[in-house]
Coordinates of C-alpha atoms and ligand atoms in Angstrom, one line a residue:
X57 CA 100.2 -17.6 28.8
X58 CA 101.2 -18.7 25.3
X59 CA 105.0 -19.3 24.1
X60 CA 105.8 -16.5 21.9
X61 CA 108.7 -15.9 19.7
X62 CA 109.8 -13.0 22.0
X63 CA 109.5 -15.8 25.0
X64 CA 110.9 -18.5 23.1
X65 CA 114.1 -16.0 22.1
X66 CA 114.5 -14.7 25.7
X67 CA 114.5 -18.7 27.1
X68 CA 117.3 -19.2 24.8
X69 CA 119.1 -16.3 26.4
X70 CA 117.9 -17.4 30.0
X71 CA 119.5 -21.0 29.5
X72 CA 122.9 -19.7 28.5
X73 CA 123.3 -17.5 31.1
X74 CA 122.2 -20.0 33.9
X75 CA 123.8 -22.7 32.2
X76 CA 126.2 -21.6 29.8
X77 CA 129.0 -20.5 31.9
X78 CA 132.4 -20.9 30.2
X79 CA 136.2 -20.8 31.6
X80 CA 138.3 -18.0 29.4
X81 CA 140.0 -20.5 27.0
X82 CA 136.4 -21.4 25.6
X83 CA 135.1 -17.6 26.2
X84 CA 137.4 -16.1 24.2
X85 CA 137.5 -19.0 21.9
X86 CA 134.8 -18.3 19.0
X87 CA 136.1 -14.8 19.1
X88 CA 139.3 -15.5 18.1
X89 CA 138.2 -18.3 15.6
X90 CA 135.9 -15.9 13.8
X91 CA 139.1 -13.3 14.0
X92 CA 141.3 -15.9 12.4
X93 CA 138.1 -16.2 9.1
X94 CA 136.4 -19.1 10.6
X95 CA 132.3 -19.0 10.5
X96 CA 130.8 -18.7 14.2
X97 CA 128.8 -21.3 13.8
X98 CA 129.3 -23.5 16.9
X99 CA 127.0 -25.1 19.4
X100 CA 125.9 -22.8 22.3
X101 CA 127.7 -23.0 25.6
X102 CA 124.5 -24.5 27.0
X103 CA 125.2 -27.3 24.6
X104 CA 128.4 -28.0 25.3
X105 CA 127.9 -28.6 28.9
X106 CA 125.1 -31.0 27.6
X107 CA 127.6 -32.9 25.9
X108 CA 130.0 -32.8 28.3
X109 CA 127.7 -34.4 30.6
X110 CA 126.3 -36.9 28.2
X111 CA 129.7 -38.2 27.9
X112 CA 130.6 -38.4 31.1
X113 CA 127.3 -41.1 31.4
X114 CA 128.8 -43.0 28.9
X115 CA 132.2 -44.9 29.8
X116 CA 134.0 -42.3 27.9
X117 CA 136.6 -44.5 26.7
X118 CA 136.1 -43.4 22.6
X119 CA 134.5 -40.6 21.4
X120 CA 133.7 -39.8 17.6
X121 CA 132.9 -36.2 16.3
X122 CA 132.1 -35.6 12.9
X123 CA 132.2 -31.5 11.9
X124 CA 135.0 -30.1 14.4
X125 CA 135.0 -26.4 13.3
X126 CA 137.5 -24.1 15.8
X127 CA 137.3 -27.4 18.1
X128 CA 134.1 -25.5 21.0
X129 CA 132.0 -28.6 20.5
X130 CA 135.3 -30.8 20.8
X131 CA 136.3 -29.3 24.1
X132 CA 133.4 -30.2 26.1
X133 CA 133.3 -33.6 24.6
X134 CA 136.7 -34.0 25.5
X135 CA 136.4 -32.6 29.1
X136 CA 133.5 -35.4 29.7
X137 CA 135.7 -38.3 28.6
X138 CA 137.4 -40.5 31.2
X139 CA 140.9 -39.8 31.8
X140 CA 142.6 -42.7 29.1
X141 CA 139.4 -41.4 27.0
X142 CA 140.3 -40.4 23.6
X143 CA 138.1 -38.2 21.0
X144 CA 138.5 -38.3 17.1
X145 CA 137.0 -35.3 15.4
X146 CA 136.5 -35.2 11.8
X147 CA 136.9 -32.3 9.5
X148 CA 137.0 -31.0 6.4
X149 CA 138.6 -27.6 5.7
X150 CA 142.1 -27.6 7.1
X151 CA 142.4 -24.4 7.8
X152 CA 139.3 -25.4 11.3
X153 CA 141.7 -28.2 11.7
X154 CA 144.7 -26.4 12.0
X155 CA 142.8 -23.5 13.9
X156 CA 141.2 -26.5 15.8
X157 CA 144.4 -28.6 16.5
X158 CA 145.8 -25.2 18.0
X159 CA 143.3 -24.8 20.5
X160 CA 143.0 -28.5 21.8
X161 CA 146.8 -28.1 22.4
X162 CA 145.8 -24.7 24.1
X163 CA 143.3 -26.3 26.5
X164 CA 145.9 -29.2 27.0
X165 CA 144.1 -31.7 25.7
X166 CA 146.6 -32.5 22.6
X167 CA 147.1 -35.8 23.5
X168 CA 143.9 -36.1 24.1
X169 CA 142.2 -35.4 20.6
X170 CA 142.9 -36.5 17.4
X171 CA 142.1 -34.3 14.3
X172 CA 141.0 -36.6 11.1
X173 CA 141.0 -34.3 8.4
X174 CA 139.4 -35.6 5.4
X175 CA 135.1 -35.7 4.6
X176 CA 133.4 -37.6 7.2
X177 CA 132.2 -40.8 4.4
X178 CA 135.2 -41.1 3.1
X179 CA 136.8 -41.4 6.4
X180 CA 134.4 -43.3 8.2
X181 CA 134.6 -46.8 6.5
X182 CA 138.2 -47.0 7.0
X183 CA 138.3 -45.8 10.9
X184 CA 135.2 -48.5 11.3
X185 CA 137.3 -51.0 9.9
X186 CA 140.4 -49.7 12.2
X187 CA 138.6 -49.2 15.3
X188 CA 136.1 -52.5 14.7
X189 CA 132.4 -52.8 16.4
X190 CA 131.0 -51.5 19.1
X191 CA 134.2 -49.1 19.9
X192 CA 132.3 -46.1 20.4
X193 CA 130.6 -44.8 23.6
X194 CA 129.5 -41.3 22.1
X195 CA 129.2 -39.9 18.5
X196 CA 128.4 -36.0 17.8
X197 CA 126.9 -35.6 14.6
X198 CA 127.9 -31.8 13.4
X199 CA 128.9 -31.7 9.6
X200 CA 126.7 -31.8 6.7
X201 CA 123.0 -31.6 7.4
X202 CA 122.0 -33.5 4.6
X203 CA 124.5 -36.7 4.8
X204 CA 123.2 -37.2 8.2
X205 CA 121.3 -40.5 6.8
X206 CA 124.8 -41.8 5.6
X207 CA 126.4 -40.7 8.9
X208 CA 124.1 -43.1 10.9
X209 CA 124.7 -45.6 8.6
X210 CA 128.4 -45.4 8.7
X211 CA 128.6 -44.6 12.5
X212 CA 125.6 -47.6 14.2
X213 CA 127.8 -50.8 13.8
X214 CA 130.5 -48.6 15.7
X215 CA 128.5 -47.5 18.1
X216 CA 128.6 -49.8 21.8
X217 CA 125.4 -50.8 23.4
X218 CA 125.0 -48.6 25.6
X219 CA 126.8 -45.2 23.6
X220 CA 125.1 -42.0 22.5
X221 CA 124.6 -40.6 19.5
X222 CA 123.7 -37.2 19.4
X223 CA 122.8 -34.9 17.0
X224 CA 123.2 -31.0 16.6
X225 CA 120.0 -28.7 14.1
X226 CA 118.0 -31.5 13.8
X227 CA 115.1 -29.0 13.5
X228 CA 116.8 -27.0 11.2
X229 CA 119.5 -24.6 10.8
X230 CA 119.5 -20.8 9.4
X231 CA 118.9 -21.9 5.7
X232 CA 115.5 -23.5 6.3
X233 CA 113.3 -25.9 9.2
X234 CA 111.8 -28.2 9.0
X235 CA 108.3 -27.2 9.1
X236 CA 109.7 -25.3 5.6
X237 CA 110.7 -28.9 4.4
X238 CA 114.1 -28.6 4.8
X239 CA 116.5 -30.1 7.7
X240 CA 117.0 -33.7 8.9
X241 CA 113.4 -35.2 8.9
X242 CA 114.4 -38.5 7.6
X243 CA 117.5 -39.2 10.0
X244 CA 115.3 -38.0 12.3
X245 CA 112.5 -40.8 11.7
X246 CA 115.0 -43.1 11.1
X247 CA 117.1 -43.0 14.4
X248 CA 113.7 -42.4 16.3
X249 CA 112.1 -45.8 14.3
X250 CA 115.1 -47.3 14.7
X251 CA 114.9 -50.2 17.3
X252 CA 118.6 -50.5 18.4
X253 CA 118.1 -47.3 19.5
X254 CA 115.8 -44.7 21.8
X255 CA 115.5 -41.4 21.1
X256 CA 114.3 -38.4 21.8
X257 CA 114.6 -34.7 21.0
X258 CA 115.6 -31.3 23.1
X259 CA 114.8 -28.2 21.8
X260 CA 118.0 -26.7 22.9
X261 CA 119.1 -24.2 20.4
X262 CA 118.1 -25.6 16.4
X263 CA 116.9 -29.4 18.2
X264 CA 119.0 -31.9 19.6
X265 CA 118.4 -35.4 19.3
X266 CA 119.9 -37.7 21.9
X267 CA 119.8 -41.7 21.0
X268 CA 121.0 -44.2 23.1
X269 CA 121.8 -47.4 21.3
X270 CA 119.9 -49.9 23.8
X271 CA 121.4 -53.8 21.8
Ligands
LIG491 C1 128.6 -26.7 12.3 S1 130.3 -26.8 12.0 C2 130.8 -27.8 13.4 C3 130.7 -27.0 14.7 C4 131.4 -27.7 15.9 N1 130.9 -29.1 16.0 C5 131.1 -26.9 17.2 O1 130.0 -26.9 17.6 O2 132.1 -26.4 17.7 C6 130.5 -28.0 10.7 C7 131.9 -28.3 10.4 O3 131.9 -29.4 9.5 C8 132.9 -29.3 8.5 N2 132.5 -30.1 7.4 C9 131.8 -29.7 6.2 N3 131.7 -30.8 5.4 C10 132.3 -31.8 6.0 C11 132.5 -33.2 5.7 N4 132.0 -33.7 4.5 N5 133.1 -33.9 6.5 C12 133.6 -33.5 7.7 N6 133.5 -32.2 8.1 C13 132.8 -31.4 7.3 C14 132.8 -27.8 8.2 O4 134.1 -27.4 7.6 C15 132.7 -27.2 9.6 O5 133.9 -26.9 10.2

């Protein structure tokens, strides 16, 4: 039997409701962040739980999130961190960080997360610099698809031996795949070429690439 786009759709479905069960902060959470003007554009809660458990491989002392939105993505990461664990998100628009910085405090993990508001290269050389080497046990890349070169770039030196960097549409987003020569090809080859690192690719929603930097 061949995969079909009416196979591939309902698989989608399938995977969030086996594993995409949510508690009612995070249920209700998109609804009221697309309420409040924000775009619903947020990993699945299939996703989430992937990052949450990624994470919590890692020693989940620092985590780094770059594109924080309502703060969905942020929660899981959070949830997967060790108990002293700490998670800096990065963002842009200040009215997701404010809606974002809400939330966090919601799901009592305020002193937990730190908004950085500001575009992610302009912040990243200074919190490298701040934070030093190696600092980081897990890095979600989320913000602009087409700085995700730069983004590895800023975020590798940070990045300990033995973190994860994951990656959200790296096959694509709504605006165009990459099969239609759009999306992340390059970071893709890079990270994948890359020999600090191994990687691979899950086709979980738009692709998500999972490196772990291995020295
Ligand atoms: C796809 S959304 C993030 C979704 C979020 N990670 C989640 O799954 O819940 C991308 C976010 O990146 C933010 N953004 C856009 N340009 C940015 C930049 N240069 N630096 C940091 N954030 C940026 C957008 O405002 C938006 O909130």
């Amino acid at each position: 039997m061949e995969m079909t786009p009416e196979r591939w759709a309902f698989l989608g479905r399938y995977a969030r409701e086996v594993f995409g069960t949510e508690d009612e902060q995070m249920e209700g959470l998109m609804d009221r962040a697309v309420a409040a003007g924000l775009p619903r554009i947020a990993v699945s809660a299939d996703v989430g739980r992937l990052l949450k458990i990624l994470v919590s491989l890692t020693p989940g002392r620092l985590a780094l999130e770059l594109g924080t939105l309502a703060g969905y993505s942020g929660i899981w990461i959070a949830r997967g961190l060790a108990t002293d664990g700490k998670l800096l998100t990065i963002e842009y628009e200040d009215r997701h960080a404010d809606f974002a910085e809400s939330e966090f405090a919601d799901a009592g993990l305020g002193d937990k997360v730190e908004v950085v508001r500001g575009a992610a290269l302009e912040v990243l050389p200074e919190m490298g610099d701040r934070l030093g080497p190696e600092s980081v046990d897990f890095v979600f890349i989320d913000a602009v698809k087409s700085e995700y070169v730069d983004y590895f770039a800023a975020v590798k030196p940070m990045l300990a031996v033995g973190g994860l960097l994951v990656a959200d549409n790296v096959y694509g987003t709504g605006q165009g795949w990459i099969d239609e020569g759009y999306g992340t090809d390059e970071f893709n080859r890079l990270v994948g070429a890359d020999p600090d690192f191994e990687a691979t690719v899950t086709p979980m929603r738009e692709g998500i690439l999972i490196a772990r930097r291995i020295r």
